[in-house]
mmCIF file of C-alpha atoms in Angstrom:
data_model
loop_
_atom_site.group_PDB
_atom_site.id
_atom_site.type_symbol
_atom_site.label_atom_id
_atom_site.label_comp_id
_atom_site.label_asym_id
_atom_site.label_seq_id
_atom_site.Cartn_x
_atom_site.Cartn_y
_atom_site.Cartn_z
ATOM 1 C CA MET L 1 0.000 0.000 0.000
ATOM 2 C CA ILE L 2 1.093 3.575 -0.533
ATOM 3 C CA ASP L 3 1.544 6.021 2.310
ATOM 4 C CA GLY L 4 -1.717 7.925 2.425
ATOM 5 C CA ALA L 5 0.023 11.081 3.711
ATOM 6 C CA ASP L 6 2.084 11.402 0.504
ATOM 7 C CA GLU L 7 -0.396 10.361 -2.177
ATOM 8 C CA THR L 8 -1.724 12.637 -4.884
ATOM 9 C CA MET L 9 -5.212 11.993 -6.201
ATOM 10 C CA THR L 10 -6.751 12.439 -9.642
ATOM 11 C CA GLN L 11 -10.289 11.840 -10.828
ATOM 12 C CA LYS L 12 -10.230 8.694 -12.948
ATOM 13 C CA ASN L 13 -12.722 6.318 -14.485
ATOM 14 C CA MET L 14 -12.176 2.559 -14.442
ATOM 15 C CA VAL L 15 -10.557 2.466 -17.890
ATOM 16 C CA GLN L 16 -7.985 5.020 -16.792
ATOM 17 C CA ALA L 17 -7.376 3.311 -13.451
ATOM 18 C CA ILE L 18 -6.790 -0.100 -15.036
ATOM 19 C CA ASN L 19 -4.541 1.405 -17.692
ATOM 20 C CA GLU L 20 -2.504 3.104 -14.982
ATOM 21 C CA ALA L 21 -2.210 -0.091 -12.956
ATOM 22 C CA LEU L 22 -0.885 -1.938 -16.007
ATOM 23 C CA ARG L 23 1.544 0.851 -16.851
ATOM 24 C CA LEU L 24 2.939 1.095 -13.319
ATOM 25 C CA GLU L 25 3.324 -2.669 -12.954
ATOM 26 C CA MET L 26 5.072 -2.891 -16.327
ATOM 27 C CA ARG L 27 7.480 -0.168 -15.240
ATOM 28 C CA ARG L 28 8.064 -1.866 -11.899
ATOM 29 C CA ASP L 29 8.621 -5.382 -13.238
ATOM 30 C CA GLU L 30 9.974 -6.099 -16.715
ATOM 31 C CA ARG L 31 8.491 -9.606 -16.547
ATOM 32 C CA VAL L 32 4.970 -8.173 -16.908
ATOM 33 C CA VAL L 33 3.674 -8.360 -20.488
ATOM 34 C CA VAL L 34 0.264 -7.518 -21.940
ATOM 35 C CA MET L 35 -1.175 -9.598 -24.755
ATOM 36 C CA GLY L 36 -4.463 -10.045 -26.581
ATOM 37 C CA GLU L 37 -6.537 -9.133 -29.604
ATOM 38 C CA ASP L 38 -5.936 -5.500 -30.649
ATOM 39 C CA VAL L 39 -4.335 -4.538 -27.318
ATOM 40 C CA GLY L 40 -1.315 -2.914 -29.022
ATOM 41 C CA LYS L 41 -1.575 0.006 -31.433
ATOM 42 C CA VAL L 42 -5.373 0.102 -31.181
ATOM 43 C CA GLY L 43 -5.363 -0.051 -27.369
ATOM 44 C CA GLY L 44 -8.092 -2.685 -27.091
ATOM 45 C CA VAL L 45 -11.747 -2.554 -28.087
ATOM 46 C CA PHE L 46 -12.494 -0.417 -24.996
ATOM 47 C CA ARG L 47 -9.128 1.423 -25.202
ATOM 48 C CA VAL L 48 -8.073 0.070 -21.801
ATOM 49 C CA THR L 49 -4.508 -0.626 -23.004
ATOM 50 C CA GLN L 50 -4.190 2.563 -25.039
ATOM 51 C CA GLY L 51 -0.690 4.038 -24.973
ATOM 52 C CA LEU L 52 1.048 0.990 -23.529
ATOM 53 C CA TRP L 53 2.413 -0.090 -26.910
ATOM 54 C CA ASP L 54 3.899 3.387 -27.431
ATOM 55 C CA GLU L 55 5.848 3.098 -24.181
ATOM 56 C CA PHE L 56 6.758 -0.586 -24.056
ATOM 57 C CA GLY L 57 6.768 -1.695 -27.687
ATOM 58 C CA ASP L 58 6.025 -4.962 -29.483
ATOM 59 C CA GLY L 59 8.001 -7.117 -27.062
ATOM 60 C CA ARG L 60 5.784 -6.364 -24.072
ATOM 61 C CA VAL L 61 2.456 -5.317 -25.606
ATOM 62 C CA ILE L 62 1.639 -8.125 -27.988
ATOM 63 C CA ASP L 63 -1.162 -8.150 -30.557
ATOM 64 C CA THR L 64 -2.279 -11.760 -30.933
ATOM 65 C CA PRO L 65 -4.396 -13.671 -33.443
ATOM 66 C CA LEU L 66 -8.093 -14.121 -32.701
ATOM 67 C CA ASN L 67 -7.455 -17.366 -30.855
ATOM 68 C CA GLU L 68 -8.411 -17.379 -27.195
ATOM 69 C CA GLY L 69 -7.036 -20.864 -26.555
ATOM 70 C CA GLY L 70 -3.757 -19.815 -28.112
ATOM 71 C CA ILE L 71 -3.620 -16.586 -26.117
ATOM 72 C CA ILE L 72 -4.076 -18.352 -22.781
ATOM 73 C CA GLY L 73 -1.903 -21.324 -23.714
ATOM 74 C CA THR L 74 0.934 -18.979 -24.659
ATOM 75 C CA ALA L 75 0.472 -17.009 -21.425
ATOM 76 C CA ILE L 76 0.687 -20.236 -19.392
ATOM 77 C CA GLY L 77 3.983 -21.059 -21.075
ATOM 78 C CA MET L 78 5.284 -17.569 -20.353
ATOM 79 C CA ALA L 79 4.292 -17.892 -16.686
ATOM 80 C CA ALA L 80 6.048 -21.264 -16.429
ATOM 81 C CA TYR L 81 9.254 -19.584 -17.582
ATOM 82 C CA GLY L 82 9.049 -16.845 -14.960
ATOM 83 C CA MET L 83 7.176 -14.087 -16.761
ATOM 84 C CA ARG L 84 3.986 -12.435 -15.505
ATOM 85 C CA PRO L 85 1.649 -12.227 -18.490
ATOM 86 C CA VAL L 86 -1.599 -10.280 -18.447
ATOM 87 C CA PRO L 87 -3.660 -11.683 -21.336
ATOM 88 C CA GLU L 88 -6.890 -9.956 -22.286
ATOM 89 C CA ILE L 89 -9.962 -11.802 -23.525
ATOM 90 C CA GLN L 90 -11.819 -9.154 -25.491
ATOM 91 C CA PHE L 91 -15.224 -10.096 -24.011
ATOM 92 C CA ALA L 92 -15.886 -12.624 -21.254
ATOM 93 C CA ASP L 93 -18.295 -14.326 -23.664
ATOM 94 C CA PHE L 94 -15.288 -15.327 -25.790
ATOM 95 C CA ILE L 95 -13.432 -17.019 -22.950
ATOM 96 C CA TYR L 96 -14.954 -20.449 -23.598
ATOM 97 C CA PRO L 97 -12.479 -21.520 -26.322
ATOM 98 C CA ALA L 98 -9.779 -21.022 -23.655
ATOM 99 C CA PHE L 99 -11.706 -22.806 -20.906
ATOM 100 C CA ASP L 100 -9.667 -26.006 -21.034
ATOM 101 C CA GLN L 101 -6.385 -24.108 -20.884
ATOM 102 C CA ILE L 102 -7.598 -22.158 -17.849
ATOM 103 C CA VAL L 103 -9.186 -24.932 -15.782
ATOM 104 C CA SER L 104 -7.040 -27.904 -16.825
ATOM 105 C CA GLU L 105 -3.640 -26.232 -17.113
ATOM 106 C CA ALA L 106 -3.350 -22.814 -15.438
ATOM 107 C CA ALA L 107 -5.418 -23.759 -12.401
ATOM 108 C CA LYS L 108 -3.532 -27.005 -11.800
ATOM 109 C CA SER L 109 0.055 -26.065 -12.647
ATOM 110 C CA ARG L 110 1.182 -25.353 -9.091
ATOM 111 C CA TYR L 111 -0.509 -28.488 -7.706
ATOM 112 C CA ARG L 112 0.739 -30.849 -10.421
ATOM 113 C CA SER L 113 4.322 -29.614 -10.092
ATOM 114 C CA GLY L 114 4.436 -29.711 -6.309
ATOM 115 C CA GLY L 115 4.850 -25.949 -6.243
ATOM 116 C CA GLU L 116 7.761 -25.912 -8.684
ATOM 117 C CA TYR L 117 5.772 -24.196 -11.449
ATOM 118 C CA PRO L 118 3.260 -21.644 -10.183
ATOM 119 C CA CYS L 119 1.269 -19.842 -12.841
ATOM 120 C CA PRO L 120 1.435 -16.092 -12.152
ATOM 121 C CA MET L 121 -0.906 -14.674 -14.771
ATOM 122 C CA VAL L 122 -3.918 -12.354 -14.780
ATOM 123 C CA ILE L 123 -6.656 -12.908 -17.338
ATOM 124 C CA ARG L 124 -8.437 -9.590 -17.795
ATOM 125 C CA THR L 125 -11.860 -9.604 -19.405
ATOM 126 C CA PRO L 126 -14.858 -7.227 -19.574
ATOM 127 C CA TYR L 127 -18.084 -8.942 -18.544
ATOM 128 C CA GLY L 128 -21.774 -8.340 -18.048
ATOM 129 C CA GLY L 129 -24.615 -6.432 -19.660
ATOM 130 C CA GLY L 130 -25.716 -2.842 -19.813
ATOM 131 C CA ILE L 131 -24.286 -1.790 -23.191
ATOM 132 C CA LYS L 132 -26.781 -3.451 -25.574
ATOM 133 C CA GLY L 133 -24.288 -6.171 -26.451
ATOM 134 C CA GLY L 134 -26.836 -8.935 -26.920
ATOM 135 C CA ALA L 135 -26.324 -12.623 -26.302
ATOM 136 C CA TYR L 136 -22.640 -12.786 -27.272
ATOM 137 C CA HIS L 137 -21.286 -9.710 -25.458
ATOM 138 C CA SER L 138 -23.154 -9.609 -22.146
ATOM 139 C CA GLN L 139 -22.581 -12.805 -20.181
ATOM 140 C CA SER L 140 -21.322 -13.223 -16.613
ATOM 141 C CA PRO L 141 -19.427 -16.547 -16.392
ATOM 142 C CA GLU L 142 -17.685 -15.982 -13.055
ATOM 143 C CA ALA L 143 -19.230 -19.032 -11.331
ATOM 144 C CA LEU L 144 -17.557 -21.390 -13.809
ATOM 145 C CA PHE L 145 -14.143 -20.309 -12.596
ATOM 146 C CA ILE L 146 -15.009 -20.020 -8.914
ATOM 147 C CA HIS L 147 -15.903 -23.718 -9.197
ATOM 148 C CA THR L 148 -12.343 -24.542 -10.271
ATOM 149 C CA ALA L 149 -9.756 -25.074 -7.531
ATOM 150 C CA GLY L 150 -6.546 -23.159 -8.136
ATOM 151 C CA LEU L 151 -8.060 -19.975 -9.573
ATOM 152 C CA LYS L 152 -8.663 -16.640 -7.910
ATOM 153 C CA VAL L 153 -11.543 -14.514 -9.182
ATOM 154 C CA VAL L 154 -11.696 -10.730 -8.779
ATOM 155 C CA CYS L 155 -14.431 -8.301 -9.782
ATOM 156 C CA PRO L 156 -14.005 -4.614 -8.849
ATOM 157 C CA SER L 157 -16.896 -2.185 -8.847
ATOM 158 C CA ASN L 158 -15.040 1.135 -9.028
ATOM 159 C CA PRO L 159 -11.828 2.743 -10.310
ATOM 160 C CA TYR L 160 -10.024 2.874 -6.947
ATOM 161 C CA ASP L 161 -10.530 -0.814 -6.270
ATOM 162 C CA ALA L 162 -9.775 -1.753 -9.879
ATOM 163 C CA LYS L 163 -6.313 -0.183 -9.790
ATOM 164 C CA GLY L 164 -5.304 -1.621 -6.419
ATOM 165 C CA LEU L 165 -6.751 -5.076 -7.007
ATOM 166 C CA LEU L 166 -5.209 -5.402 -10.478
ATOM 167 C CA ALA L 167 -1.763 -4.522 -9.143
ATOM 168 C CA ALA L 168 -2.177 -7.101 -6.370
ATOM 169 C CA ALA L 169 -3.365 -9.712 -8.877
ATOM 170 C CA ILE L 170 -0.333 -9.140 -11.128
ATOM 171 C CA GLN L 171 1.990 -9.574 -8.142
ATOM 172 C CA ASP L 172 0.192 -12.741 -7.013
ATOM 173 C CA ASP L 173 1.791 -16.106 -7.811
ATOM 174 C CA ASP L 174 -1.501 -17.793 -8.712
ATOM 175 C CA PRO L 175 -3.657 -17.385 -11.834
ATOM 176 C CA VAL L 176 -6.315 -14.702 -11.412
ATOM 177 C CA LEU L 177 -9.478 -14.085 -13.430
ATOM 178 C CA PHE L 178 -10.031 -10.323 -13.379
ATOM 179 C CA PHE L 179 -13.591 -9.529 -14.462
ATOM 180 C CA GLU L 180 -14.154 -5.886 -15.394
ATOM 181 C CA PRO L 181 -17.776 -4.612 -15.470
ATOM 182 C CA LYS L 182 -17.821 -2.840 -18.828
ATOM 183 C CA ARG L 183 -21.019 -1.020 -17.889
ATOM 184 C CA VAL L 184 -18.928 0.807 -15.256
ATOM 185 C CA TYR L 185 -15.860 1.472 -17.456
ATOM 186 C CA ARG L 186 -16.670 5.141 -18.065
ATOM 187 C CA ALA L 187 -19.816 5.560 -15.978
ATOM 188 C CA VAL L 188 -18.076 6.153 -12.632
ATOM 189 C CA LYS L 189 -15.266 8.582 -11.795
ATOM 190 C CA MET L 190 -13.603 9.002 -8.423
ATOM 191 C CA ASP L 191 -10.382 10.117 -6.774
ATOM 192 C CA VAL L 192 -7.661 7.539 -7.389
ATOM 193 C CA PRO L 193 -4.048 7.840 -6.159
ATOM 194 C CA ASP L 194 -1.567 8.512 -8.936
ATOM 195 C CA GLU L 195 1.046 6.398 -7.200
ATOM 196 C CA ALA L 196 1.207 2.607 -7.229
ATOM 197 C CA TYR L 197 -0.709 0.770 -4.510
ATOM 198 C CA THR L 198 -2.266 -2.621 -3.902
ATOM 199 C CA LEU L 199 -5.440 -3.787 -2.220
ATOM 200 C CA PRO L 200 -5.423 -7.272 -0.667
ATOM 201 C CA LEU L 201 -7.237 -9.991 -2.545
ATOM 202 C CA GLY L 202 -9.933 -11.754 -0.545
ATOM 203 C CA GLU L 203 -11.271 -8.782 1.413
ATOM 204 C CA ALA L 204 -14.834 -7.539 0.951
ATOM 205 C CA LYS L 205 -15.880 -4.022 1.908
ATOM 206 C CA VAL L 206 -18.953 -2.780 3.751
ATOM 207 C CA VAL L 207 -19.923 0.218 1.633
ATOM 208 C CA ARG L 208 -23.122 1.077 3.509
ATOM 209 C CA GLU L 209 -23.874 0.369 7.154
ATOM 210 C CA GLY L 210 -27.278 -0.974 8.156
ATOM 211 C CA ASP L 211 -29.086 -3.263 10.593
ATOM 212 C CA SER L 212 -32.263 -4.492 8.848
ATOM 213 C CA LEU L 213 -30.689 -6.843 6.299
ATOM 214 C CA THR L 214 -27.430 -7.671 4.562
ATOM 215 C CA LEU L 215 -27.264 -6.960 0.817
ATOM 216 C CA VAL L 216 -24.348 -8.517 -1.101
ATOM 217 C CA ALA L 217 -23.305 -7.585 -4.640
ATOM 218 C CA TRP L 218 -20.276 -7.064 -6.867
ATOM 219 C CA GLY L 219 -19.314 -5.296 -10.074
ATOM 220 C CA ALA L 220 -21.997 -3.252 -11.800
ATOM 221 C CA MET L 221 -24.759 -4.703 -9.616
ATOM 222 C CA LEU L 222 -23.302 -2.951 -6.570
ATOM 223 C CA TYR L 223 -24.842 0.270 -7.862
ATOM 224 C CA GLU L 224 -28.237 -1.357 -8.268
ATOM 225 C CA ALA L 225 -27.950 -2.682 -4.720
ATOM 226 C CA LEU L 226 -27.068 0.782 -3.397
ATOM 227 C CA SER L 227 -29.921 2.380 -5.333
ATOM 228 C CA ALA L 228 -32.390 -0.172 -3.969
ATOM 229 C CA ALA L 229 -31.043 0.350 -0.447
ATOM 230 C CA GLU L 230 -31.631 4.101 -0.790
ATOM 231 C CA GLN L 231 -35.203 3.525 -1.932
ATOM 232 C CA VAL L 232 -36.188 1.150 0.865
ATOM 233 C CA ALA L 233 -34.561 3.393 3.469
ATOM 234 C CA GLU L 234 -37.567 5.660 2.989
ATOM 235 C CA GLN L 235 -39.661 2.802 4.413
ATOM 236 C CA GLY L 236 -37.422 2.384 7.435
ATOM 237 C CA ILE L 237 -35.446 -0.576 6.044
ATOM 238 C CA SER L 238 -31.757 -0.182 6.778
ATOM 239 C CA CYS L 239 -29.583 -2.240 4.418
ATOM 240 C CA GLU L 240 -25.972 -3.102 5.071
ATOM 241 C CA VAL L 241 -24.415 -3.298 1.597
ATOM 242 C CA ILE L 242 -21.296 -5.402 1.017
ATOM 243 C CA ASP L 243 -19.127 -5.160 -2.100
ATOM 244 C CA LEU L 244 -17.341 -8.506 -2.428
ATOM 245 C CA ARG L 245 -14.518 -7.134 -4.652
ATOM 246 C CA THR L 246 -12.837 -10.568 -4.641
ATOM 247 C CA LEU L 247 -15.263 -13.380 -5.395
ATOM 248 C CA TRP L 248 -12.802 -16.169 -4.665
ATOM 249 C CA PRO L 249 -11.299 -16.508 -2.138
ATOM 250 C CA LEU L 250 -14.544 -15.308 -0.574
ATOM 251 C CA ASP L 251 -14.445 -13.038 2.458
ATOM 252 C CA LEU L 252 -17.069 -15.091 4.265
ATOM 253 C CA ASP L 253 -16.216 -13.612 7.667
ATOM 254 C CA THR L 254 -17.374 -10.124 6.658
ATOM 255 C CA ILE L 255 -20.685 -11.471 5.342
ATOM 256 C CA VAL L 256 -21.261 -13.661 8.409
ATOM 257 C CA ARG L 257 -20.601 -10.777 10.814
ATOM 258 C CA SER L 258 -23.148 -8.690 8.959
ATOM 259 C CA VAL L 259 -25.793 -11.436 8.823
ATOM 260 C CA GLU L 260 -25.393 -12.181 12.522
ATOM 261 C CA LYS L 261 -26.181 -8.494 13.106
ATOM 262 C CA THR L 262 -29.082 -8.154 10.650
ATOM 263 C CA GLY L 263 -30.568 -11.668 10.578
ATOM 264 C CA ARG L 264 -31.340 -11.385 6.870
ATOM 265 C CA ILE L 265 -29.448 -11.638 3.574
ATOM 266 C CA VAL L 266 -30.144 -10.911 -0.085
ATOM 267 C CA VAL L 267 -27.572 -11.479 -2.857
ATOM 268 C CA VAL L 268 -27.741 -9.645 -6.197
ATOM 269 C CA HIS L 269 -25.914 -10.799 -9.330
ATOM 270 C CA GLU L 270 -26.569 -10.526 -13.054
ATOM 271 C CA ALA L 271 -25.528 -14.061 -13.962
ATOM 272 C CA PRO L 272 -28.371 -16.586 -14.302
ATOM 273 C CA LYS L 273 -29.910 -17.874 -11.096
ATOM 274 C CA ALA L 274 -29.289 -21.603 -11.571
ATOM 275 C CA CYS L 275 -25.879 -22.494 -10.088
ATOM 276 C CA GLY L 276 -24.973 -18.816 -9.826
ATOM 277 C CA PHE L 277 -22.475 -17.714 -7.200
ATOM 278 C CA GLY L 278 -25.291 -16.337 -5.067
ATOM 279 C CA ALA L 279 -26.417 -19.880 -4.269
ATOM 280 C CA GLU L 280 -22.974 -20.771 -2.926
ATOM 281 C CA ILE L 281 -22.785 -17.601 -0.832
ATOM 282 C CA LEU L 282 -26.183 -18.275 0.757
ATOM 283 C CA GLN L 283 -25.301 -21.893 1.517
ATOM 284 C CA LEU L 284 -21.965 -20.961 3.110
ATOM 285 C CA VAL L 285 -23.677 -18.321 5.240
ATOM 286 C CA SER L 286 -26.406 -20.801 6.180
ATOM 287 C CA GLU L 287 -23.806 -23.279 7.427
ATOM 288 C CA LYS L 288 -22.282 -20.602 9.663
ATOM 289 C CA SER L 289 -25.263 -18.516 10.755
ATOM 290 C CA PHE L 290 -28.446 -20.546 10.316
ATOM 291 C CA LEU L 291 -29.701 -19.849 13.834
ATOM 292 C CA HIS L 292 -29.395 -16.103 13.251
ATOM 293 C CA PHE L 293 -31.772 -16.071 10.266
ATOM 294 C CA GLN L 294 -35.012 -14.145 10.745
ATOM 295 C CA ALA L 295 -36.054 -14.606 7.093
ATOM 296 C CA PRO L 296 -35.244 -17.023 4.257
ATOM 297 C CA PRO L 297 -32.056 -16.111 2.366
ATOM 298 C CA ALA L 298 -32.890 -14.687 -1.052
ATOM 299 C CA ARG L 299 -31.385 -13.952 -4.474
ATOM 300 C CA VAL L 300 -32.184 -11.396 -7.157
ATOM 301 C CA THR L 301 -30.444 -12.447 -10.371
ATOM 302 C CA GLY L 302 -30.502 -12.660 -14.110
ATOM 303 C CA TRP L 303 -32.955 -15.107 -15.659
ATOM 304 C CA ASP L 304 -32.147 -18.651 -16.760
ATOM 305 C CA THR L 305 -32.287 -17.684 -20.422
ATOM 306 C CA PRO L 306 -29.840 -16.451 -23.048
ATOM 307 C CA PHE L 307 -29.053 -12.784 -22.527
ATOM 308 C CA PRO L 308 -31.541 -10.776 -24.628
ATOM 309 C CA TYR L 309 -30.897 -7.655 -26.668
ATOM 310 C CA THR L 310 -34.170 -5.720 -26.694
ATOM 311 C CA LEU L 311 -35.188 -6.904 -23.203
ATOM 312 C CA GLU L 312 -31.832 -6.210 -21.574
ATOM 313 C CA ASN L 313 -33.304 -4.115 -18.766
ATOM 314 C CA GLU L 314 -35.841 -6.825 -18.006
ATOM 315 C CA TYR L 315 -33.063 -9.414 -17.743
ATOM 316 C CA LEU L 316 -30.729 -7.456 -15.485
ATOM 317 C CA PRO L 317 -31.578 -7.352 -11.752
ATOM 318 C CA LEU L 318 -31.874 -3.578 -11.672
ATOM 319 C CA ALA L 319 -32.978 -1.680 -8.579
ATOM 320 C CA HIS L 320 -36.668 -1.915 -9.461
ATOM 321 C CA ARG L 321 -36.397 -5.717 -9.206
ATOM 322 C CA VAL L 322 -34.274 -5.629 -6.059
ATOM 323 C CA VAL L 323 -36.569 -3.348 -4.041
ATOM 324 C CA PRO L 324 -39.554 -5.780 -3.765
ATOM 325 C CA GLN L 325 -37.257 -8.542 -2.522
ATOM 326 C CA LEU L 326 -35.710 -6.263 0.105
ATOM 327 C CA ILE L 327 -39.172 -5.308 1.351
ATOM 328 C CA ALA L 328 -40.337 -8.951 1.436
ATOM 329 C CA THR L 329 -37.202 -10.077 3.286
ATOM 330 C CA ALA L 330 -37.300 -7.210 5.770
ATOM 331 C CA ASN L 331 -40.991 -7.749 6.542
ATOM 332 C CA TYR L 332 -40.946 -11.528 6.705
#
């Protein structure tokens, strides 16, 4: 972490914060390389890597073919030889051709080699809806990777967290999936230190104190959770809102402490409901805090359908869908 007394702050959006984290880590450690489709001269489809090629050149900012399996397979080889690659998958929806490389190779490298070959790599990818991307540019596949032992999964909701968590992920010796909510890329600006800093992986943050119920979210859905919490506050319902930040390893202790105070929990995520990460969170909390429950645990999620184009706002668990569940849980 940086020394807070010496830091200078600048208003940044998430694109700028991530770009700065990459730039500072590449300056700090020559083993860090960025690779992916159009990440070089173009700067990526969302311009997140813009300017890196100008500073670091072809050897460290590598434009690759449109071959996700090849991108990740190459990054695994780089990591085995001591480099710290940061491959980008242009959209999380396109990660599936690389699924075997991620879950069968990257996730298991340290275990299979008895610790001799860790796999220090960060797979960056924009995920989720909210930009009219339709069925092939809007999915939220985080649960698939949380299910796989050996992977860490991070999902920041704001520019400050994105910069600090990405730096920590790059410095980590294990493979990290770094999901970036593209709906938030340029929608949120906040003060972010100009200097390098890290935030620890595996620590959630209570972003709103409350005592009526616990409301858990991550990524873009944090803002829907906060909006819903504001609306129900007018009815005397006080929500404690938790931003997970790191999905796996899960900061279960923070959630349990909150639930044991409030007696109620609602989880919001935009992935489909069936086998979504919300189900695992509620089960883990139930195992720890069942006797504290004053209402059934609940989820507000995406639907178990392909992600629609014209009905995007009906699919996403926006605040107007979250509010009725908060009222029902609080008044149970």
